[in-house]
Short mmCIF file of C-alpha atoms and ligand atoms in Angstrom, two decimals:
data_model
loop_
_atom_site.label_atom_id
_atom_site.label_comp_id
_atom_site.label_asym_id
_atom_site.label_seq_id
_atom_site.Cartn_x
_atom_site.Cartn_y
_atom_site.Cartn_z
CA UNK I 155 -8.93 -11.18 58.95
CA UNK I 156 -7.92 -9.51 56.09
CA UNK I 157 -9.05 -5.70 56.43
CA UNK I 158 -8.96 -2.24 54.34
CA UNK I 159 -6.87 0.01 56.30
CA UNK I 160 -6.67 3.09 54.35
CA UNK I 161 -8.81 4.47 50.96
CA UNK I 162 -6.56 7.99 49.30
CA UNK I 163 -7.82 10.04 47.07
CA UNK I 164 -5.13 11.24 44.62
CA UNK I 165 -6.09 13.96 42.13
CA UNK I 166 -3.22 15.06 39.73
CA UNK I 167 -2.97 16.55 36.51
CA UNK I 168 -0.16 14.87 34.25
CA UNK I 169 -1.50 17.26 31.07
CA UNK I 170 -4.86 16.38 32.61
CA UNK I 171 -7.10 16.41 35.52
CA UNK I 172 -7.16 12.46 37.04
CA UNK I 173 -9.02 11.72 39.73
CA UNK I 174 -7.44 7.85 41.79
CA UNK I 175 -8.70 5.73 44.58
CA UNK I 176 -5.88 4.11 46.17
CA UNK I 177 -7.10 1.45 48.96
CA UNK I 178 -4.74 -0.45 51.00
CA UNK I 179 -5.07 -3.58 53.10
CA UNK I 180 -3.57 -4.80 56.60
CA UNK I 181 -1.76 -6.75 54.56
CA UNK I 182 0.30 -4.09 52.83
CA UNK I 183 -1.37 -4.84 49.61
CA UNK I 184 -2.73 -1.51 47.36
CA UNK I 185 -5.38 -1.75 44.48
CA UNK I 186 -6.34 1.21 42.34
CA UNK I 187 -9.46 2.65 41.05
CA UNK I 188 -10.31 5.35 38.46
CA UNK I 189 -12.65 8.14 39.25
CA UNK I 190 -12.19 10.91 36.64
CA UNK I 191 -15.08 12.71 35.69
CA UNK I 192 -13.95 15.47 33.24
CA UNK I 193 -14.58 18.84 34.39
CA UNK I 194 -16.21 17.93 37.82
CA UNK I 195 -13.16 16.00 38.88
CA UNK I 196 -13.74 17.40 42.69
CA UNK I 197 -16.93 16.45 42.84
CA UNK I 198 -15.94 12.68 42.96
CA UNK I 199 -12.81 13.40 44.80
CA UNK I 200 -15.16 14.78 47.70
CA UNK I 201 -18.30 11.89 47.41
CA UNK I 202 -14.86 9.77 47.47
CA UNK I 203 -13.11 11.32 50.33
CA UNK I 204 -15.88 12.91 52.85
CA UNK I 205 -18.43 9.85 52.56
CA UNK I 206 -17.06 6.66 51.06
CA UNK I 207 -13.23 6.76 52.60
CA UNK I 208 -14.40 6.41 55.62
CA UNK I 209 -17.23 3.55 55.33
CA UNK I 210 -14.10 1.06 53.84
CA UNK I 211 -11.83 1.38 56.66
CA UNK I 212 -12.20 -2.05 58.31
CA UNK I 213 -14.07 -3.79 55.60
CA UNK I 214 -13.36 -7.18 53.85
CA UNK I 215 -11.43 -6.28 50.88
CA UNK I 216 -12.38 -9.65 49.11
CA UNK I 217 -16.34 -8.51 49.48
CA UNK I 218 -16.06 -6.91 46.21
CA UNK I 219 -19.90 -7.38 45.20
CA UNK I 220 -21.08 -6.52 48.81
CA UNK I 221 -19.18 -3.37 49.10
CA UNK I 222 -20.76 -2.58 45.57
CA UNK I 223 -24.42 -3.60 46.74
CA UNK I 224 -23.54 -1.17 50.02
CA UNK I 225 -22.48 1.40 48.61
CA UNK I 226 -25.23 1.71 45.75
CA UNK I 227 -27.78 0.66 48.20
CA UNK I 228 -26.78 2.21 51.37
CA UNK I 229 -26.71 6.09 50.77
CA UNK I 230 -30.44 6.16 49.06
CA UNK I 231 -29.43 8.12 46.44
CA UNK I 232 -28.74 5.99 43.70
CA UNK I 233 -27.58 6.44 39.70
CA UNK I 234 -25.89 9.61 38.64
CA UNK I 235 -22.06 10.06 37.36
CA UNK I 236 -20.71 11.20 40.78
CA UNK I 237 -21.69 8.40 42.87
CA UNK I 238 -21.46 5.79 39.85
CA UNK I 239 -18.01 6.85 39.17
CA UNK I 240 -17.07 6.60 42.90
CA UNK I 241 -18.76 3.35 43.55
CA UNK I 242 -16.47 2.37 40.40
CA UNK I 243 -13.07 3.45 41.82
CA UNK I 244 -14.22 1.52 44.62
CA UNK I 245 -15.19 -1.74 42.61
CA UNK I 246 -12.07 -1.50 40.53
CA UNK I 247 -9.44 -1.07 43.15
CA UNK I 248 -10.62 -3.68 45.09
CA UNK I 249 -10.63 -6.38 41.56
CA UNK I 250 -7.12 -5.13 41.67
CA UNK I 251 -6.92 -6.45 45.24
CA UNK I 252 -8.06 -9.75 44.46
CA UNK I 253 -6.20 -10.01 41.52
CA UNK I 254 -2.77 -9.42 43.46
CA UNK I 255 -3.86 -11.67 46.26
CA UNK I 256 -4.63 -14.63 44.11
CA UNK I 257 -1.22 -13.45 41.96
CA UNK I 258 -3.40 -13.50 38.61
CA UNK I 259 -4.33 -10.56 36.10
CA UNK I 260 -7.99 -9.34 36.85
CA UNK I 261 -8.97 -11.04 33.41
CA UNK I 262 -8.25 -14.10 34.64
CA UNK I 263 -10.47 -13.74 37.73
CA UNK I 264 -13.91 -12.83 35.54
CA UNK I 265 -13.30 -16.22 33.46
CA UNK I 266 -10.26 -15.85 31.39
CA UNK I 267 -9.63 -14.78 27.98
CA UNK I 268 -12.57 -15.17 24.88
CA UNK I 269 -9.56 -14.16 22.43
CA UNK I 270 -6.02 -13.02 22.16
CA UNK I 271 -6.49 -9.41 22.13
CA UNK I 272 -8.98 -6.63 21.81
CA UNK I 273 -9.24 -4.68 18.38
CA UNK I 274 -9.00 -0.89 18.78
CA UNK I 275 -9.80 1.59 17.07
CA UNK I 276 -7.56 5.13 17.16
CA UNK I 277 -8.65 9.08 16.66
CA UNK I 278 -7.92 10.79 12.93
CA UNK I 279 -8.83 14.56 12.65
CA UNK I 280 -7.82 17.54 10.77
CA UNK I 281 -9.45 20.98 9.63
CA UNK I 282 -10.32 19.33 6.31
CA UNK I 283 -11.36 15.86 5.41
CA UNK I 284 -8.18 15.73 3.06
CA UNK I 285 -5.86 16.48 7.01
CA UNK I 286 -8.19 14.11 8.54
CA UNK I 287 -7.48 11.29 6.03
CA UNK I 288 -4.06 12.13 5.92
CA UNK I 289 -4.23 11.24 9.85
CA UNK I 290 -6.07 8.66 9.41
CA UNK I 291 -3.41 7.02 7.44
CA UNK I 292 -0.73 7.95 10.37
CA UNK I 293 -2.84 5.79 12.86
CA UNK I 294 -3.10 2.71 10.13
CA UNK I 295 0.83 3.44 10.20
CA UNK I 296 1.14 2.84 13.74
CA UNK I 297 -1.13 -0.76 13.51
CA UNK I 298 -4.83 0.49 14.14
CA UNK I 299 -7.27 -1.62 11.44
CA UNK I 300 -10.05 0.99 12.79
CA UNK I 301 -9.90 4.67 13.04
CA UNK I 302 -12.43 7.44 13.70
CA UNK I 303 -13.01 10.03 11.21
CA UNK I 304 -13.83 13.70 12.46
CA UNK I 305 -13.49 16.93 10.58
CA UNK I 306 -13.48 20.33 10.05
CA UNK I 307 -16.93 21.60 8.84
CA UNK I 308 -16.40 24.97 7.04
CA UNK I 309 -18.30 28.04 8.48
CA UNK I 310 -17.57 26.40 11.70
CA UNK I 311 -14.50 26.95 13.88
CA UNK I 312 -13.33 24.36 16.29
CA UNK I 313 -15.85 21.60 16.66
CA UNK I 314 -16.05 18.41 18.60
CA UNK I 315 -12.97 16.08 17.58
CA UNK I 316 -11.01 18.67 16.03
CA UNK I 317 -10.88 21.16 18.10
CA UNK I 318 -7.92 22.32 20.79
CA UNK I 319 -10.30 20.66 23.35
CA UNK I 320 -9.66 17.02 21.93
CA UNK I 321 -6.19 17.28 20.76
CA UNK I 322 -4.45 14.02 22.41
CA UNK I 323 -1.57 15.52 24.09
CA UNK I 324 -2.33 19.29 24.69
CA UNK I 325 -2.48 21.21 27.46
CA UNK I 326 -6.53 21.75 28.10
CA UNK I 327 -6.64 24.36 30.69
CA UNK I 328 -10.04 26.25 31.07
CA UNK I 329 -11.14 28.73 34.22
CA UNK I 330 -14.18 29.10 31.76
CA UNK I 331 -15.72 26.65 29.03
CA UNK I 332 -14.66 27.67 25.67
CA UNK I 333 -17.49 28.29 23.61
CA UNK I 334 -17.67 26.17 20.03
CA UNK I 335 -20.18 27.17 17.44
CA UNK I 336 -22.65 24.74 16.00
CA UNK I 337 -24.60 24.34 12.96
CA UNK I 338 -26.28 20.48 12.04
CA UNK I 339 -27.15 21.68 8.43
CA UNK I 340 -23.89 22.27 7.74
CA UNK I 341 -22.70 19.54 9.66
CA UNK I 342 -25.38 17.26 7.71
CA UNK I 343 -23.94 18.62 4.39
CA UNK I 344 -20.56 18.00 4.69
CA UNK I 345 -20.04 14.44 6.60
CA UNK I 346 -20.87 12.40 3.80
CA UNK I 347 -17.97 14.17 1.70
CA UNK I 348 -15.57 13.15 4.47
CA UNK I 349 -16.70 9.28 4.50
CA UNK I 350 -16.75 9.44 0.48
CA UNK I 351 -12.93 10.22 0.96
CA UNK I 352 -12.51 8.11 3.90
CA UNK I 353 -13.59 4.93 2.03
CA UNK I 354 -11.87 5.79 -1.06
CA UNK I 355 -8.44 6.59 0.24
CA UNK I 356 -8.27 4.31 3.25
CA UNK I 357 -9.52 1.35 1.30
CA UNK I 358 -12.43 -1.45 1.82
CA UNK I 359 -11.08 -3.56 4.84
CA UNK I 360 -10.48 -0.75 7.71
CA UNK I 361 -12.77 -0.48 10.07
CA UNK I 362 -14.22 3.15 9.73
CA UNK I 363 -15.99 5.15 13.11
CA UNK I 364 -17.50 8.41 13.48
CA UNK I 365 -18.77 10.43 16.64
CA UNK I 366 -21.81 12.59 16.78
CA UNK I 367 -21.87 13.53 20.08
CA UNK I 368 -25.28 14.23 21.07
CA UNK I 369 -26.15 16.75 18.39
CA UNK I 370 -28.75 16.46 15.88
CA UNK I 371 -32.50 16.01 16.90
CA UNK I 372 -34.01 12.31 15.55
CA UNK I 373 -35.31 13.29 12.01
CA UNK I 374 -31.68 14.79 11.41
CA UNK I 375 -29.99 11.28 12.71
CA UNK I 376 -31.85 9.51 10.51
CA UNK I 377 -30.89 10.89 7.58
CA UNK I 378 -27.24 11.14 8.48
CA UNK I 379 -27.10 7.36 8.90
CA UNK I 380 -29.02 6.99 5.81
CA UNK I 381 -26.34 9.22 4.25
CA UNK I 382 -23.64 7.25 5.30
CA UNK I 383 -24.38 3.61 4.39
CA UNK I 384 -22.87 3.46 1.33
CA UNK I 385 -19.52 3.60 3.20
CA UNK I 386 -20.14 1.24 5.61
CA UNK I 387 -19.30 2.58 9.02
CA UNK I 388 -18.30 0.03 11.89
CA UNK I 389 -20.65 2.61 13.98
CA UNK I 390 -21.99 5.89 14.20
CA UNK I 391 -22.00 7.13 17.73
CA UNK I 392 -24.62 9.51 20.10
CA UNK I 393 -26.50 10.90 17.04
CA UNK I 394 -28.85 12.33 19.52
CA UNK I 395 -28.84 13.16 23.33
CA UNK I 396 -28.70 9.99 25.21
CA UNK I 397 -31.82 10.38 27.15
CA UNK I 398 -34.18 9.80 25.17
CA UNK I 399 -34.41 5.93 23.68
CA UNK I 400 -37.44 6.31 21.74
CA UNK I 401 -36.01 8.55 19.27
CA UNK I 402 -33.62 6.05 18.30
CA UNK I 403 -36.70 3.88 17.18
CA UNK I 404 -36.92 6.43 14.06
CA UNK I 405 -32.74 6.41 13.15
CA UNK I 406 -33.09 2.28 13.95
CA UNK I 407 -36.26 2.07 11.35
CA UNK I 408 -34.76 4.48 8.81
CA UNK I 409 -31.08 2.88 8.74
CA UNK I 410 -28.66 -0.34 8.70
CA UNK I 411 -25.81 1.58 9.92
CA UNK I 412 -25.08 0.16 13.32
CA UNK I 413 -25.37 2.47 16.00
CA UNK I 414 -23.50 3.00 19.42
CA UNK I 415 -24.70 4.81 22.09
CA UNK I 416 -23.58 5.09 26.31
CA UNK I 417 -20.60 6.51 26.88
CA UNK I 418 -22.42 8.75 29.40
CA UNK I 419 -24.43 6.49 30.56
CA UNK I 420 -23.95 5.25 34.31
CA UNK I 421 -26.46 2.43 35.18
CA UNK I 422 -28.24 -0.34 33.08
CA UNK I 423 -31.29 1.77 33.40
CA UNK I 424 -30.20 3.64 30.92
CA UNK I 425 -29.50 1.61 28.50
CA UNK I 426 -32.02 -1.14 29.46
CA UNK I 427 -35.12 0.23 26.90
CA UNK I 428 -32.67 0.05 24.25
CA UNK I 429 -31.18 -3.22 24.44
CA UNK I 430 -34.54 -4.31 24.93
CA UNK I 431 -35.98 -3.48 21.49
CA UNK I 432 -32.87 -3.68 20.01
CA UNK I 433 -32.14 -0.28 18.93
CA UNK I 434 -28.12 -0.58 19.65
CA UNK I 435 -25.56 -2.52 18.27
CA UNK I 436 -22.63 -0.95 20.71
CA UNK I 437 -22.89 -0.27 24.06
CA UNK I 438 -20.27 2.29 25.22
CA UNK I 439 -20.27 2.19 28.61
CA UNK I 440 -16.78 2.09 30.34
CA UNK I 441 -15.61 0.59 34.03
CA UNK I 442 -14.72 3.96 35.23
CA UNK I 443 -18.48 5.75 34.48
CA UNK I 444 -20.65 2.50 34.10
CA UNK I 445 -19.97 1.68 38.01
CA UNK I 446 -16.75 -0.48 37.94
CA UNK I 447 -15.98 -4.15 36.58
CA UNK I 448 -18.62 -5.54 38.59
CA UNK I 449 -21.71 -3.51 36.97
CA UNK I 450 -20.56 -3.28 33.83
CA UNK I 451 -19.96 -7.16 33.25
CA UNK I 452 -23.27 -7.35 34.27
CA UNK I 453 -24.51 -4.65 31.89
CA UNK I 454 -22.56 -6.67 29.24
CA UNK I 455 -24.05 -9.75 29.94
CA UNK I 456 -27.55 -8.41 29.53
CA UNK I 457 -26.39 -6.77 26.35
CA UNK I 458 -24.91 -10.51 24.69
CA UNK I 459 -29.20 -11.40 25.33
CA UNK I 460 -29.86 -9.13 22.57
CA UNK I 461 -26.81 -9.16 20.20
CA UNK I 462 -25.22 -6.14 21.52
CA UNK I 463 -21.53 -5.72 21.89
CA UNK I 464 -19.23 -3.92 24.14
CA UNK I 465 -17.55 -0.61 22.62
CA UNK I 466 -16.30 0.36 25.60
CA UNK I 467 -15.50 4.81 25.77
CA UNK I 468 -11.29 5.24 25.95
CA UNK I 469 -11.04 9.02 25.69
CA UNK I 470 -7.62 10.36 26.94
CA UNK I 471 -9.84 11.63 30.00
CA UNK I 472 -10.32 8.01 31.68
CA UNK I 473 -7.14 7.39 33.58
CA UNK I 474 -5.16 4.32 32.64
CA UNK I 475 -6.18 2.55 35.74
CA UNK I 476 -9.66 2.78 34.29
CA UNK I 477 -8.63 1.82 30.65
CA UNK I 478 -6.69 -1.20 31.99
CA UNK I 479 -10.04 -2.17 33.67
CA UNK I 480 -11.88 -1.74 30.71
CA UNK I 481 -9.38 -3.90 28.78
CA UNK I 482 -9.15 -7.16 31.74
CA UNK I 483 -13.25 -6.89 31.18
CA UNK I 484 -13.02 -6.50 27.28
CA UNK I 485 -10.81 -9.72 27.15
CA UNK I 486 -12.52 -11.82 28.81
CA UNK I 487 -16.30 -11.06 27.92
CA UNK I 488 -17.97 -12.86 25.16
CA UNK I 489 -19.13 -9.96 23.06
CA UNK I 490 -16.60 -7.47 23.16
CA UNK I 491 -16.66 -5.63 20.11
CA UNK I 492 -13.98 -2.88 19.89
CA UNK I 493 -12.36 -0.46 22.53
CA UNK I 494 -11.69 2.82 21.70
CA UNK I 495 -8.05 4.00 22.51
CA UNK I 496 -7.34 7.76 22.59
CA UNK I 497 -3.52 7.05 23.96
CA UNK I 498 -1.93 8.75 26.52
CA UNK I 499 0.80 11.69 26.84
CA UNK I 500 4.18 10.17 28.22
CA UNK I 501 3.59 12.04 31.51
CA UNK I 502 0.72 10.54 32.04
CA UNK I 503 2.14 7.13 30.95
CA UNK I 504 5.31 8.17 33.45
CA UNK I 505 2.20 8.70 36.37
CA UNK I 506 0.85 5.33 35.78
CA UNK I 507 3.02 3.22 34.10
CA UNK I 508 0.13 0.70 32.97
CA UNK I 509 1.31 -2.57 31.78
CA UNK I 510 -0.85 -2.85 28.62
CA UNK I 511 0.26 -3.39 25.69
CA UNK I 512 -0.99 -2.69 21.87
CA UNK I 513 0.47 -4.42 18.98
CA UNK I 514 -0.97 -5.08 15.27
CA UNK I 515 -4.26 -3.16 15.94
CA UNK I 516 -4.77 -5.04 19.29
CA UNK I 517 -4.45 -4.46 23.18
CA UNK I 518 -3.67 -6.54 26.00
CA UNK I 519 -3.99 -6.02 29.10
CA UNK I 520 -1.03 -7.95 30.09
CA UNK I 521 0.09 -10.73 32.78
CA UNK I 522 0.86 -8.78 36.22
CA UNK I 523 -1.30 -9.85 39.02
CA UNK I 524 -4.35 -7.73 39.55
CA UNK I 525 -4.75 -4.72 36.74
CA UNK I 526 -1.28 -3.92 35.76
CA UNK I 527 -1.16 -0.36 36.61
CA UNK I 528 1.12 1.75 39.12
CA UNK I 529 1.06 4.98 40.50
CA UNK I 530 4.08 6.94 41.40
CA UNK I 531 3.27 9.82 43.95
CA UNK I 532 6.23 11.97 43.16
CA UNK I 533 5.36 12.51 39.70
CA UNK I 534 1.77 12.70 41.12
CA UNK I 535 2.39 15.27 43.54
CA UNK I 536 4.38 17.36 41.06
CA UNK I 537 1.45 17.76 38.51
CA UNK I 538 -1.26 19.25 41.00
CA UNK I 539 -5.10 19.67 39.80
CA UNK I 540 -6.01 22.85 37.73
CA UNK I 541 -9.28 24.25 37.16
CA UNK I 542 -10.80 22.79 33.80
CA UNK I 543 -13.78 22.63 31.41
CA UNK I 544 -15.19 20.78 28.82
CA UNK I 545 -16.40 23.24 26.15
CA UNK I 546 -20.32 24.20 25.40
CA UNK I 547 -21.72 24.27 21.95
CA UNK I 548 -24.07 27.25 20.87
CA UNK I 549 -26.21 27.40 17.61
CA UNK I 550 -24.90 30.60 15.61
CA UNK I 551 -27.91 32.08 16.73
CA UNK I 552 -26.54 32.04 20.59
CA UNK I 553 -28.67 29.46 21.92
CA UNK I 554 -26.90 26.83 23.68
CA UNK I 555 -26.50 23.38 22.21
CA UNK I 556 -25.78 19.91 22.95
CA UNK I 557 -21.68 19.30 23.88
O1 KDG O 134 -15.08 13.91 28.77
C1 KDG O 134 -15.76 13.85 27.55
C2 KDG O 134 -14.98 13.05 26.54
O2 KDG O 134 -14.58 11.83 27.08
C3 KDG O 134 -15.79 12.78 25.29
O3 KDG O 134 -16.12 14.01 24.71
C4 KDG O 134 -15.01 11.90 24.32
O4 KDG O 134 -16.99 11.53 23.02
C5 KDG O 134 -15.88 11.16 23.36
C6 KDG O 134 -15.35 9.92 22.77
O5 KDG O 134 -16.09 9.28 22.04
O6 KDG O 134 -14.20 9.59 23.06
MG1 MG O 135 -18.07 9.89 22.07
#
């Protein structure tokens, strides 16, 4: 019988902390699994390492939903982003497996493609909502028909989405989290100006997005999405703290702007009360934090019961091993709905060398057997993990705030 033989853990930082599972068979095959968890990156490389390596040596590789079931079951402590993320390296190394074995791309294994490619939707941002539509009309250049909108909000320094810390491309090295400032009034003032120009430059048919991230309390939600409906926004994302689904019952009752929610999220539990009385149109959870293909087709699934669609997180900070996942999933489930694509630097595209491919606005996860996706340990060894935050957010009277 066919056997796992070895499970690495491979952290490396091509620009960025990554965090890989790399599990081999007796049969000399290798799948790969994403594990990143931004800023606690060792966290998961340890739960990987010290108490999950060590369970797989022996198992069935092909037992991909009862090593999921074992390893969510087994340790008693269930949920979380640690053990959710590992159990998803786990999950999406061994779909990689399979996929090799059986010589077809991992799309093909969960039921073949629903369409020809997945819509994405690309990052614009800029000091001033005049820079931020200019960018915006850089990432139409390059094919996108959907691009998020973040900017600037004066009296405010570097925010969320405009800041150094979201830059695609730059080096984001922090011993310390680097403190942002926060205001919602201003914030509240101001967004509507950027969507006004948004909608009048960019046109009527692209697809327009814009991020919250967890900041304004329910009362102040509503009103933003009330403030925005004139322009029509594909979705408005985390206006408040994920925890908390009955506050969305106020934004859902006060608005028709669709709302997306999830991206931390880790188990259907948490986004079970609000598929359930239908407070979300998006659902953002992604393979690598959502507990690997397996859970998260099953999350989708439950999601297509109450018209919900897959918007599946792709910030720069989810390897490509886990965005190639998310893309064999987003292809072949019924209600996919868009996939967010932050692109990667070229050494990180050197690291991985994923085989997906974006053309006209849409990505594909391509035809190789399993997910696509490589890993080359000389460039991996010669970009070695460094210490790094994600910011925090204070109110400008020093209180911390939602990040
Ligand atoms: O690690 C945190 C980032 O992935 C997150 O801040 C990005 O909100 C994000 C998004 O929508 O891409
Ligand atoms: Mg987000």
């Amino acid at each position: 019988m066919t056997v796992i033989t070895s499970a690495e853990v491979l952290v490396s930082r091509p620009g960025r902390n990554f965090v890989t599972l790399r599990i081999t068979t007796s049969d000399g095959v290798t799948g790969l699994g994403d594990a990143t968890l931004n800023g606690r990156e060792l966290a998961v490389a340890s739960y990987l390492s010290d108490h999950v390596a060590p369970l797989l040596i022996g198992l069935d590789p092909h037992r991909i939903e009862d090593t999921w079931q074992y390893l969510y079951r087994g340790p008693y402590w269930r949920r979380g982003p640690v053990t959710m993320a590992s159990i998803a390296a786990v999950d999406t190394a061994l779909w990689d497996i399979k996929g090799k074995v059986a010589g077809l791309p991992v799309y093909q294994l969960l039921g073949g493609a629903s369409r020809t490619g997945c819509l994405a939707y690309g990052h614009a941002h800029g000091a001033t909502p005049q820079e931020t539509v200019e960018a915006a009309h850089a990432v139409l250049a390059r094919g996108f028909r959907a691009v998020r909108l973040q900017s600037g909000v004066p009296g405010l320094g570097d925010i969320y989405g405009v800041g150094a810390s979201t830059l695609p491309g730059d080096e984001v090295r922090w011993s310390r989290p680097l403190e942002e400032q926060w205001d919602s009034s201003k914030y509240l003032r101001f967004v509507p100006s950027l969507f006004e120009l948004g909608r009048a430059e960019l046109g009527e048919d692209v697809h327009l997005l814009h991020d919250v991230h967890h900041r304004l309390s329910p009362i102040e939600a509503a009103r933003l999405a009330v403030d925005l409906e004139p322009y029509r926004l594909f979705w408005l994302e985390d206006v408040t703290p994920a925890e908390d689904p009955a506050v969305l019952r106020r934004v859902r009752a006060a608005s028709t702007t669709p709302l997306a929610i999830g991206e931390v999220f880790n188990s259907v539990f948490d986004i079970k009360p609000m598929l359930e009385e239908r407070l979300i149109d998006y659902v953002r959870m992604a393979v690598t934090h959502g507990g690997g293909i397996s859970a998260v087709r099953k999350i989708l699934d439950f999601a297509s019961m109450f018209n919900a669609r897959s918007g599946m997180h792709g910030p720069e900070d989810i390897s490509p091993v886990g965005f190639a996942a998310s893309l064999h999933l987003g292809l072949a489930v019924h209600n996919f709905g868009i996939q967010e694509f932050a692109g990667y630097t070229d050494e990180t595209l050197a690291l991985f060398q994923p085989g997906f491919t974006f053309d006209d606005g849409y990505l594909h996860p391509g035809e190789a057997p399993g997910l696509g996706v490589s890993y080359d340990d000389t460039i991996g060894e010669a970009h070695p993990y460094e210490a790094n935050y994600l910011p925090v957010n204070r109110l400008l009277d020093g209180s911390v705030h939602d990040w």
